[in-house]
Tab-separated table of C-alpha atoms in Angstrom:
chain	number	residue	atom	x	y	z
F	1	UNK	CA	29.259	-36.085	2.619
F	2	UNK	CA	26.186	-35.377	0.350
F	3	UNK	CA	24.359	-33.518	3.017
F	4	UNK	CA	27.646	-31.548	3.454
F	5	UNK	CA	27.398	-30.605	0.032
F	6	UNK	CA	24.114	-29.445	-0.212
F	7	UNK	CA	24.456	-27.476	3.112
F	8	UNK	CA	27.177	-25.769	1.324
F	9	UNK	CA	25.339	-25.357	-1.599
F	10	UNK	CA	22.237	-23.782	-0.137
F	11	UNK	CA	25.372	-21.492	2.486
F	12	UNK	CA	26.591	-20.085	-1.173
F	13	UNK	CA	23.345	-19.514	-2.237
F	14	UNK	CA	22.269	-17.805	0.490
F	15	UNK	CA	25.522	-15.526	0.585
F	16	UNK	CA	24.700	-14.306	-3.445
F	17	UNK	CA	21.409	-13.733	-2.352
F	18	UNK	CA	22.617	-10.568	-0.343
F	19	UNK	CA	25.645	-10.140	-2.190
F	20	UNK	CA	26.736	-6.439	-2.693
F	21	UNK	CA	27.114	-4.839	-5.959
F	22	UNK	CA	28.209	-1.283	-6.715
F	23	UNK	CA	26.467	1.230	-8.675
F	24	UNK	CA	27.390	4.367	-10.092
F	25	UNK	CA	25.441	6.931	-11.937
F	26	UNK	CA	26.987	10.355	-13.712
F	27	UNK	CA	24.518	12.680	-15.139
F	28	UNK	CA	23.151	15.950	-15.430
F	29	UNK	CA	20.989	17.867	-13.890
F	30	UNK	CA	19.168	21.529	-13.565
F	31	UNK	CA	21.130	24.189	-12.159
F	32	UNK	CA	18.886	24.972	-8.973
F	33	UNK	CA	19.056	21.215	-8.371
F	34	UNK	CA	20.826	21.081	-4.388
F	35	UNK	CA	20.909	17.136	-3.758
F	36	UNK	CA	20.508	14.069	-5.818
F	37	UNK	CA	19.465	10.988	-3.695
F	38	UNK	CA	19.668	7.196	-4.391
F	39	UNK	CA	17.158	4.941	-2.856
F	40	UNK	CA	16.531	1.199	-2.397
F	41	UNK	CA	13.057	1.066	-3.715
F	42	UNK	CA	11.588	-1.853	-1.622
F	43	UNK	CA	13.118	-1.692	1.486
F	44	UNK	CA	11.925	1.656	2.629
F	45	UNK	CA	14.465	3.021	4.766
F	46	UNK	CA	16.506	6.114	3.854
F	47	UNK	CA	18.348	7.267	0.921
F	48	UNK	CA	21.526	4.470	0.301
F	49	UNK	CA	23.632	7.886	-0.364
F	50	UNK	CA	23.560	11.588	-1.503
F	51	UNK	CA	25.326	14.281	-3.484
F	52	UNK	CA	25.598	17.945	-4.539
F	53	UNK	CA	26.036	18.452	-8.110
F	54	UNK	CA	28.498	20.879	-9.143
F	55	UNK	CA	27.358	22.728	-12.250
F	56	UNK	CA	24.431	20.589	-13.226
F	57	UNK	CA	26.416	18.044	-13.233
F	58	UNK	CA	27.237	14.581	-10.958
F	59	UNK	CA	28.492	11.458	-10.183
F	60	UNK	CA	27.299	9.355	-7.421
F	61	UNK	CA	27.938	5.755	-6.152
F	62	UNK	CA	27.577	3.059	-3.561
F	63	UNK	CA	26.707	-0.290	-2.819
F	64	UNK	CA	23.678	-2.208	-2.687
F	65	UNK	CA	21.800	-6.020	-2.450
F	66	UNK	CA	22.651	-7.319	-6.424
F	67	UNK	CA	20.120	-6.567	-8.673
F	68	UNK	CA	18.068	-4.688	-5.677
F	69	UNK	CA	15.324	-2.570	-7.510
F	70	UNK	CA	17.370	1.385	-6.955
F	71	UNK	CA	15.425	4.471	-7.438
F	72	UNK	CA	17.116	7.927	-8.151
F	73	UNK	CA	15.508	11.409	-7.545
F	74	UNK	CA	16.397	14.792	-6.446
F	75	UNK	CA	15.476	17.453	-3.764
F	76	UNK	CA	12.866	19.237	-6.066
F	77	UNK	CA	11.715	16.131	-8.549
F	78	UNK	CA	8.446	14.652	-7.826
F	79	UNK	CA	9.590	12.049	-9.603
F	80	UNK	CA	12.085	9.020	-8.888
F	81	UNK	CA	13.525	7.191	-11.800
F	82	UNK	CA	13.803	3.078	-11.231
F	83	UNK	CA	17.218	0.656	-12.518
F	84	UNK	CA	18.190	-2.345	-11.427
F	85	UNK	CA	21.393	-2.873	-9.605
F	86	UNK	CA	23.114	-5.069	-11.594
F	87	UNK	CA	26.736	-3.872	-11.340
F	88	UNK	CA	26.855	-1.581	-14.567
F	89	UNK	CA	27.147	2.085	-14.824
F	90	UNK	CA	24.665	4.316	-16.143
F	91	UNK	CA	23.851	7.787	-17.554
F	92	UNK	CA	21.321	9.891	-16.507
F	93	UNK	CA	19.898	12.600	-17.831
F	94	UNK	CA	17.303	14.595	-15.302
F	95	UNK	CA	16.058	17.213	-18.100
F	96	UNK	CA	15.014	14.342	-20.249
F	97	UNK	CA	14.422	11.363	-18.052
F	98	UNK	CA	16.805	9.242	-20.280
F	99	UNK	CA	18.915	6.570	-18.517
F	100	UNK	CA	21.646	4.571	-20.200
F	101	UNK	CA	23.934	1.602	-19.006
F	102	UNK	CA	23.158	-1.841	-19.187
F	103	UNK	CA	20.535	-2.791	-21.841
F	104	UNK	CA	18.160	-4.150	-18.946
F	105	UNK	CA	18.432	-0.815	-18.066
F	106	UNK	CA	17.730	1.159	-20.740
F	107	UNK	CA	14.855	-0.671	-21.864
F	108	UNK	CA	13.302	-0.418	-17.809
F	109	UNK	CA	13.965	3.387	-18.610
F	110	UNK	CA	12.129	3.319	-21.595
F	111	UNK	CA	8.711	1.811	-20.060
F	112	UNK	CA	9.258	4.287	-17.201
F	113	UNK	CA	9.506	7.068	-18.938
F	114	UNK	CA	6.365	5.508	-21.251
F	115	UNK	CA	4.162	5.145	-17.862
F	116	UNK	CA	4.956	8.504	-16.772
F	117	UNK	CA	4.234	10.078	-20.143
F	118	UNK	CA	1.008	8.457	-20.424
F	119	UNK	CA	-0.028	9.625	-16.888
F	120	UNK	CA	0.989	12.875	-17.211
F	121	UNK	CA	-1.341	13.354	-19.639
F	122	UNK	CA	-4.187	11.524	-18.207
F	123	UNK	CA	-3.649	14.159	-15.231
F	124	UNK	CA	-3.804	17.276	-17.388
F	125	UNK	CA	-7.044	15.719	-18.748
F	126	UNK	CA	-8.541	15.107	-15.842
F	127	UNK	CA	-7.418	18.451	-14.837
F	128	UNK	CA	-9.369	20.106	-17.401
F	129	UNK	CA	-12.765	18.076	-16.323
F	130	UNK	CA	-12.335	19.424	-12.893
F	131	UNK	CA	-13.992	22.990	-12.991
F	132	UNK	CA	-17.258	21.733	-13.980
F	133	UNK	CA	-17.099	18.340	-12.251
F	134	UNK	CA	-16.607	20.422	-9.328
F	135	UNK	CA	-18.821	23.467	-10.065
F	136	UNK	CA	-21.779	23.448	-7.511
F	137	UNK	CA	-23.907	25.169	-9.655
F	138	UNK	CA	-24.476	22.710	-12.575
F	139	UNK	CA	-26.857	19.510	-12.299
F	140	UNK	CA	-25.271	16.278	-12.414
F	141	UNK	CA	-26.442	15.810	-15.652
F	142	UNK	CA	-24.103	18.551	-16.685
F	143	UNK	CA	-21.374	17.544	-15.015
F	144	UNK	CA	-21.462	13.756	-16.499
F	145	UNK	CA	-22.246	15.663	-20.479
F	146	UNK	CA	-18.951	17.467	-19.448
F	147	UNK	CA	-17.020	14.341	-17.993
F	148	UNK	CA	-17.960	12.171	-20.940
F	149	UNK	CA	-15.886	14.784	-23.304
F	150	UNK	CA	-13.224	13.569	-22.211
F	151	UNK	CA	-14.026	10.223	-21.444
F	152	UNK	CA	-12.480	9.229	-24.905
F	153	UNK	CA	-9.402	10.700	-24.397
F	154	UNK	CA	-8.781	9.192	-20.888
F	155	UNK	CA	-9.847	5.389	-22.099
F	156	UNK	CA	-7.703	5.566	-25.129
F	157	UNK	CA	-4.822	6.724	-22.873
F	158	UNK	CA	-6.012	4.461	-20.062
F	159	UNK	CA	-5.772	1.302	-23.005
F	160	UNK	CA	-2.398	1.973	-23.973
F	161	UNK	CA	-0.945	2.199	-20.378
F	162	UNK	CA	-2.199	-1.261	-19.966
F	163	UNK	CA	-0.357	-2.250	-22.841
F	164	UNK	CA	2.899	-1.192	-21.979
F	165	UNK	CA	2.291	-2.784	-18.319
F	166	UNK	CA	1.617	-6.145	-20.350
F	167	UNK	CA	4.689	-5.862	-22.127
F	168	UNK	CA	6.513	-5.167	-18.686
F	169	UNK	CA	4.654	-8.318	-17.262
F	170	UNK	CA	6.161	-10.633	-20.167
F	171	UNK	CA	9.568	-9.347	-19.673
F	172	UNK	CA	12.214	-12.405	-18.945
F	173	UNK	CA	14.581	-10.400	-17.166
F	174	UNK	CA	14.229	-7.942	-14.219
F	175	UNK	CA	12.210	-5.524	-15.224
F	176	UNK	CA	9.105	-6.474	-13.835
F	177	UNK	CA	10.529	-6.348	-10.286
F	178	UNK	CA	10.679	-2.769	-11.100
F	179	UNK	CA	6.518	-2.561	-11.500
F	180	UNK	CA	5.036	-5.038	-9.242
F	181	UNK	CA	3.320	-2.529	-6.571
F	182	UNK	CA	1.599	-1.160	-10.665
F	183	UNK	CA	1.320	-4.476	-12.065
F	184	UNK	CA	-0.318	-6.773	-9.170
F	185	UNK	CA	-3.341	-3.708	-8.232
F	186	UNK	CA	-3.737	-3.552	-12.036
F	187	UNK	CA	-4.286	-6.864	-12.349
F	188	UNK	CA	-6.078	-8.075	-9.026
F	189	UNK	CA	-8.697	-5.100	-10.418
F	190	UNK	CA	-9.389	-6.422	-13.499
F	191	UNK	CA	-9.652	-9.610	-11.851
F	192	UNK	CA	-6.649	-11.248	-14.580
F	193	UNK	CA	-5.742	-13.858	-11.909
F	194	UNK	CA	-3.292	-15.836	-14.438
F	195	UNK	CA	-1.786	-12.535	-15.481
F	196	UNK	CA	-0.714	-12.450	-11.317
F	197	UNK	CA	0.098	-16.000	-10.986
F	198	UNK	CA	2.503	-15.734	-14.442
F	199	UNK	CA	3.939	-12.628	-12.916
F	200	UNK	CA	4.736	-14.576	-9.969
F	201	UNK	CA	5.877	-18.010	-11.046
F	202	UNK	CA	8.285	-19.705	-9.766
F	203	UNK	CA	9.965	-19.893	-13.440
F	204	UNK	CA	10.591	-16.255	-13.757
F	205	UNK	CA	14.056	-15.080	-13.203
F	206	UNK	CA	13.385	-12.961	-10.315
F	207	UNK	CA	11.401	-15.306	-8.790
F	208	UNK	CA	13.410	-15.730	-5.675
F	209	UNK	CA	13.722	-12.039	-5.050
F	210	UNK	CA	13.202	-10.553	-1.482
F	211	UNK	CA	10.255	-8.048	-3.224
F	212	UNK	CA	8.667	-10.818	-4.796
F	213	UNK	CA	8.475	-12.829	-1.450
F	214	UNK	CA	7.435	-10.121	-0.004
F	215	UNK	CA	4.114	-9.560	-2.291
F	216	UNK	CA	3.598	-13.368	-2.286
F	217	UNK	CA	3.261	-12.950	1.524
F	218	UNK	CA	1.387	-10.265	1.407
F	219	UNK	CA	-1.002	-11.991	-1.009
F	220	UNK	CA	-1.275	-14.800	1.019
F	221	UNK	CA	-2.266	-12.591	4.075
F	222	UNK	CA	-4.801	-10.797	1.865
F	223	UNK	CA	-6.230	-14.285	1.066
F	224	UNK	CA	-6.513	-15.107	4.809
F	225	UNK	CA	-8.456	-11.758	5.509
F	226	UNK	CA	-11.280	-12.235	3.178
F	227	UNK	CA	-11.701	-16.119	4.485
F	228	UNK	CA	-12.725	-14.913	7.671
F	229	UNK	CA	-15.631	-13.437	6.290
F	230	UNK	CA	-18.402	-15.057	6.729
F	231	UNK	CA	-17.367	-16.994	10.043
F	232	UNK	CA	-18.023	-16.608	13.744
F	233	UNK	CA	-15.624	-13.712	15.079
F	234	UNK	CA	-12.986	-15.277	17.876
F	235	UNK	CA	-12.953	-14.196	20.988
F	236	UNK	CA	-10.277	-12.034	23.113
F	237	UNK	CA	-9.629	-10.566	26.270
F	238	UNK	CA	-8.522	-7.218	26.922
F	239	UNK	CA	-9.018	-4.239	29.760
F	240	UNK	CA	-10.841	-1.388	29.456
F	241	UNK	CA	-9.708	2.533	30.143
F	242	UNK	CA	-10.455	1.875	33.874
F	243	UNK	CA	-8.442	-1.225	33.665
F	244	UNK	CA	-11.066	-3.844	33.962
F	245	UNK	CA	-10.546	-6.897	31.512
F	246	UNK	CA	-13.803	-7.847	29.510
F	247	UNK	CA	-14.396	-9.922	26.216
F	248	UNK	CA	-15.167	-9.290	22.984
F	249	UNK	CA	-18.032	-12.026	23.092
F	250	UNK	CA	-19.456	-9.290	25.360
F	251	UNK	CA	-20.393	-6.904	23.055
F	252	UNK	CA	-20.387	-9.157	19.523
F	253	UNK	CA	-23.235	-11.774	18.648
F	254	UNK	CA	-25.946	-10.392	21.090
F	255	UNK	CA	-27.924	-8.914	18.548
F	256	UNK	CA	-26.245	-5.964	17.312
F	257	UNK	CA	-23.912	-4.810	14.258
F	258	UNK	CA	-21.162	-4.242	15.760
F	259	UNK	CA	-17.700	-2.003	14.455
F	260	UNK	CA	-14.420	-3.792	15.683
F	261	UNK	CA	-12.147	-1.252	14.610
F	262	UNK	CA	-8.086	-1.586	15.001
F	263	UNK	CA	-6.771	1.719	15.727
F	264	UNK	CA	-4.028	3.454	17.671
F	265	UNK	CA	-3.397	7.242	19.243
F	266	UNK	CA	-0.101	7.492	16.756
F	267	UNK	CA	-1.393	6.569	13.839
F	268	UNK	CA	-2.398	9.325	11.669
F	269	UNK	CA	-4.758	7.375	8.983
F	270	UNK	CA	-6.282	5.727	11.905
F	271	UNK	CA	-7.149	9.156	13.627
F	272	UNK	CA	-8.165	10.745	10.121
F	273	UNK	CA	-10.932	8.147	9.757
F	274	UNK	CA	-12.094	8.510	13.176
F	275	UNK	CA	-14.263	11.146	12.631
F	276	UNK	CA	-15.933	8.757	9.758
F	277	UNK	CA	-16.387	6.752	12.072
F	278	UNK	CA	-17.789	8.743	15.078
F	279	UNK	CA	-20.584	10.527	12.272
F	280	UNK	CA	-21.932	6.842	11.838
F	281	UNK	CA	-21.851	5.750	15.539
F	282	UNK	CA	-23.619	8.802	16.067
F	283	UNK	CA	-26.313	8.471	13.189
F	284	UNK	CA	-26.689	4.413	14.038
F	285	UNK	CA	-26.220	3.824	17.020
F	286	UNK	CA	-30.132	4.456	18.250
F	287	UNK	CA	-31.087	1.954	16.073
F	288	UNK	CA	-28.524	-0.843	17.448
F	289	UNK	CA	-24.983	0.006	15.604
F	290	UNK	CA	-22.371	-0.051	18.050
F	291	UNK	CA	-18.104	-0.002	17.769
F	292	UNK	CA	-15.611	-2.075	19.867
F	293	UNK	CA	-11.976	0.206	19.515
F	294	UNK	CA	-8.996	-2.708	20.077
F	295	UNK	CA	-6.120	-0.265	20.495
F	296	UNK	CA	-2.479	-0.762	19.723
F	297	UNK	CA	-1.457	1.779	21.696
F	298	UNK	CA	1.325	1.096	24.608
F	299	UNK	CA	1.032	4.293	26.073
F	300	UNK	CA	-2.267	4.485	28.336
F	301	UNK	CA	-2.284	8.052	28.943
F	302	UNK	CA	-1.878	8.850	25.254
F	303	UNK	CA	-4.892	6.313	24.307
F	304	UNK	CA	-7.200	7.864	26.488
F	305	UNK	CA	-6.548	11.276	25.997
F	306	UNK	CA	-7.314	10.395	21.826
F	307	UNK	CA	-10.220	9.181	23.436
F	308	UNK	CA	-11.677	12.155	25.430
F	309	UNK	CA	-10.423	14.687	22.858
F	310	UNK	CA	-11.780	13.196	19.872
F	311	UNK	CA	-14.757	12.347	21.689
F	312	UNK	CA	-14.951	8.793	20.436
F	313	UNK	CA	-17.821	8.144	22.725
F	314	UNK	CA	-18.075	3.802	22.166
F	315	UNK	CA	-16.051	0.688	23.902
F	316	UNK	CA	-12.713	0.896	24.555
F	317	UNK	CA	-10.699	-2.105	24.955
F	318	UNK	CA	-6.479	-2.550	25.032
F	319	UNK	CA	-3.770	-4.414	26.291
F	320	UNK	CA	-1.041	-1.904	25.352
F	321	UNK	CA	1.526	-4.209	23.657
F	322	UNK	CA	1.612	-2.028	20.366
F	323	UNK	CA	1.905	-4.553	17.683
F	324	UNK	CA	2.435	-7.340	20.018
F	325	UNK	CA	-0.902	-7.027	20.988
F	326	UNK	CA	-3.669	-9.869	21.220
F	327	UNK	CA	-5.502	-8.069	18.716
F	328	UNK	CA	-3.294	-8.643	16.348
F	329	UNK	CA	-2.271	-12.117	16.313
F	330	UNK	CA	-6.018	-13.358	16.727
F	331	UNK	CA	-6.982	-11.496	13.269
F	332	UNK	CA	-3.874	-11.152	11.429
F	333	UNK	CA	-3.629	-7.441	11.477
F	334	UNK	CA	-0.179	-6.093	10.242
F	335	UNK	CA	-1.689	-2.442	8.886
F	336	UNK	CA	-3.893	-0.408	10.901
F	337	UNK	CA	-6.615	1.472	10.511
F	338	UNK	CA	-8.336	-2.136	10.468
F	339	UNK	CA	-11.939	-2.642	10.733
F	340	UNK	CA	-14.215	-6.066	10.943
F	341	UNK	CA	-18.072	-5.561	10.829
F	342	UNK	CA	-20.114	-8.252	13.258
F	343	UNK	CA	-23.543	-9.167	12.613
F	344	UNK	CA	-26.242	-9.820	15.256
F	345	UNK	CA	-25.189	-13.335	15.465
F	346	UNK	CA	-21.758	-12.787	15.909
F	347	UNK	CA	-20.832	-13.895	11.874
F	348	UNK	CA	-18.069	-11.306	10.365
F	349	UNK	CA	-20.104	-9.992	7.223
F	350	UNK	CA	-17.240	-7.485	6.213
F	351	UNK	CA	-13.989	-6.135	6.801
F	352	UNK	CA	-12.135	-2.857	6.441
F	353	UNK	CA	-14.908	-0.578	5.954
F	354	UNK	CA	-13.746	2.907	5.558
F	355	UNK	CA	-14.366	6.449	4.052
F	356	UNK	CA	-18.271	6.249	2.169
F	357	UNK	CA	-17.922	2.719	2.204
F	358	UNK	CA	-18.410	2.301	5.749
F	359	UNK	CA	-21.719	4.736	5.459
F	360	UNK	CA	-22.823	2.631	2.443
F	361	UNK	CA	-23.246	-0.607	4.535
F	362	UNK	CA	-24.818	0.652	7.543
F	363	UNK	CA	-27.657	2.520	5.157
F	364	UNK	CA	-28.198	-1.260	3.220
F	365	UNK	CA	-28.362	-1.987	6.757
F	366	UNK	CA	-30.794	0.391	8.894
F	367	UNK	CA	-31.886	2.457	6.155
F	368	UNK	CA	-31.560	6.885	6.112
């Protein structure tokens, strides 16, 4: 009987968990405004609903997970304004950005409206630095007199946005939720570890929300990544273009650096960096660099055209299972473009090398 009850218990629990609650915002907006759009900030799919305002005006409503992070914007806003579904209605103003409804909610409107203020402005500053920083004419020390004018003005603005994000962090309520993809990069870069592990403590009311299980896993995957540096790579089997299987113990740990880059014909970050990637195979590889491709493709013919069209002249290796492939499960790779950098003994030294960063090691490396 007492295991019946606590499977019960943990069945109701469950249930609330994905319990549906309605929301309903009426507000105005500007005239020229064609659609207003509601959208469930964490689970990136598309909008939960839509309207057309009638005279600047609208009302629009729906249901959603209870107290699911919601996010309302419209056709033309470049903007999306964050309240927590918590079952009770709100005002919105687009003109002025002010919400009303529940007090969680006003006071989550407040900060937002706080961040966005404080941004703005450090935009416009940095917009005004731009000219000269970007003026090919003047010598860098003119361009870094000119930056630090406005240095001031940024860090004094850049201060009090990290104030207001503390003040979200120590929030008791939901608010947080709202800020975690601003809160846990703020943090991990200033390196304020407890800060995180307070944010994320199993104390906190939201504690057991899907978003913060999600970050906690993602954390914990992040963790993983960087342990594998300094170990011995593992080894896989895949085939080649001409279909002939070979290892990656065939190329790694026999005296070269060596690129293992994760990559894929659809994926449009992956094929901007390749050309980052081809100018240093290019520039290195006479003096030993080489670069392993482990594709996620599933389509053949698509993989090696990207191949002979972007000229990506290195080993090719796939098994065509998309995200099912080998590739992935042996290094944990759930975001691609990936990268892992061998060393001439087959140790990983780094991973996800990309942009000037990737350039940056291979000159501490081999030199100009």
């Amino acid at each position: 009987m007492r295991k019946m009850f606590l499977l019960l218990v943990l069945a109701v629990v469950a249930l609330s968990a994905h319990a549906q609650v309605s929301y309903k915002v009426t507000g105005t907006c500007p005239q020229d405004v064609k659609t207003i759009y509601v959208y469930n900030r964490h689970d990136g799919r598309a909008p939960l609903d839509s309207v057309k305002p009638q005279g600047g005006a609208f009302t629009i409503s729906g249901q959603a997970p209870k107290d699911a992070i919601l996010a309302i914007g419209h056709d033309d806003a470049t903007t999306i304004h964050l309240f927590v579904n918590d079952g009770t209605p709100l005002t919105f103003n687009f003109k002025t950005s002010v919400m009303s409804g529940s007090p969680q909610n006003t006071k989550l409107n407040q900060y937002d409206r706080t961040l966005d203020s404080l941004q703005t402005q450090i935009t416009m500053i940095s917009e005004k630095a731009e000219p000269v920083l970007n003026d090919a004419t003047k010598s860098e020390e003119e361009r870094q007199a000119a930056l630090m004018q406005f240095m001031p003005q940024i860090q004094a603005l850049g201060i009090q946005m990290l104030s207001t994000l503390n003040k979200v962090g120590e929030e008791d309520n939901l608010i947080p939720l709202a800020f975690l993809d601003t809160l846990i990069p703020v943090y991990q870069q200033t390196g304020n570890t407890e800060a995180i592990n307070k944010l994320l403590d199993e104390s906190r009311p939201y504690s057991q929300h899907p978003a913060v299980q999600q970050v906690r896993k993602q954390m914990e995957a992040e963790a993983r990544k960087l342990q594998i540096i300094g170990k011995p790579f593992t080894d896989l089997e895949e085939n080649d273009v001409d279909g002939k299987p070979h290892k990656l113990s065939e190329y790694c740990g026999k005296g070269n650096y060596v690129l293992v880059d994760f990559w894929a014909s659809w994926c449009g970050p992956c094929m901007a960096e390749m050309p980052n990637v081809k100018k240093n195979y290019d520039k290195y590889h006479a003096k030993g660099f080489n670069v392993v491709g482990l594709s996620f493709d599933r389509s053949a013919e698509a993989w090696k055209k990207a191949i002979v069209e972007k000229e990506l002249n290195w080993v090719h290796l796939s098994d065509l299972k998309y995200w099912n492939t080998i590739a992935a499960k042996t290094y944990e790779i759930n975001a691609i473009p990936a990268s892992l950098l061998i060393d001439p003994n087959g140790i990983i030294i780094a991973r996800d090398l990309r942009g000037e960063a990737l350039g940056e090691k291979l000159k501490e490396i081999y030199g100009e």
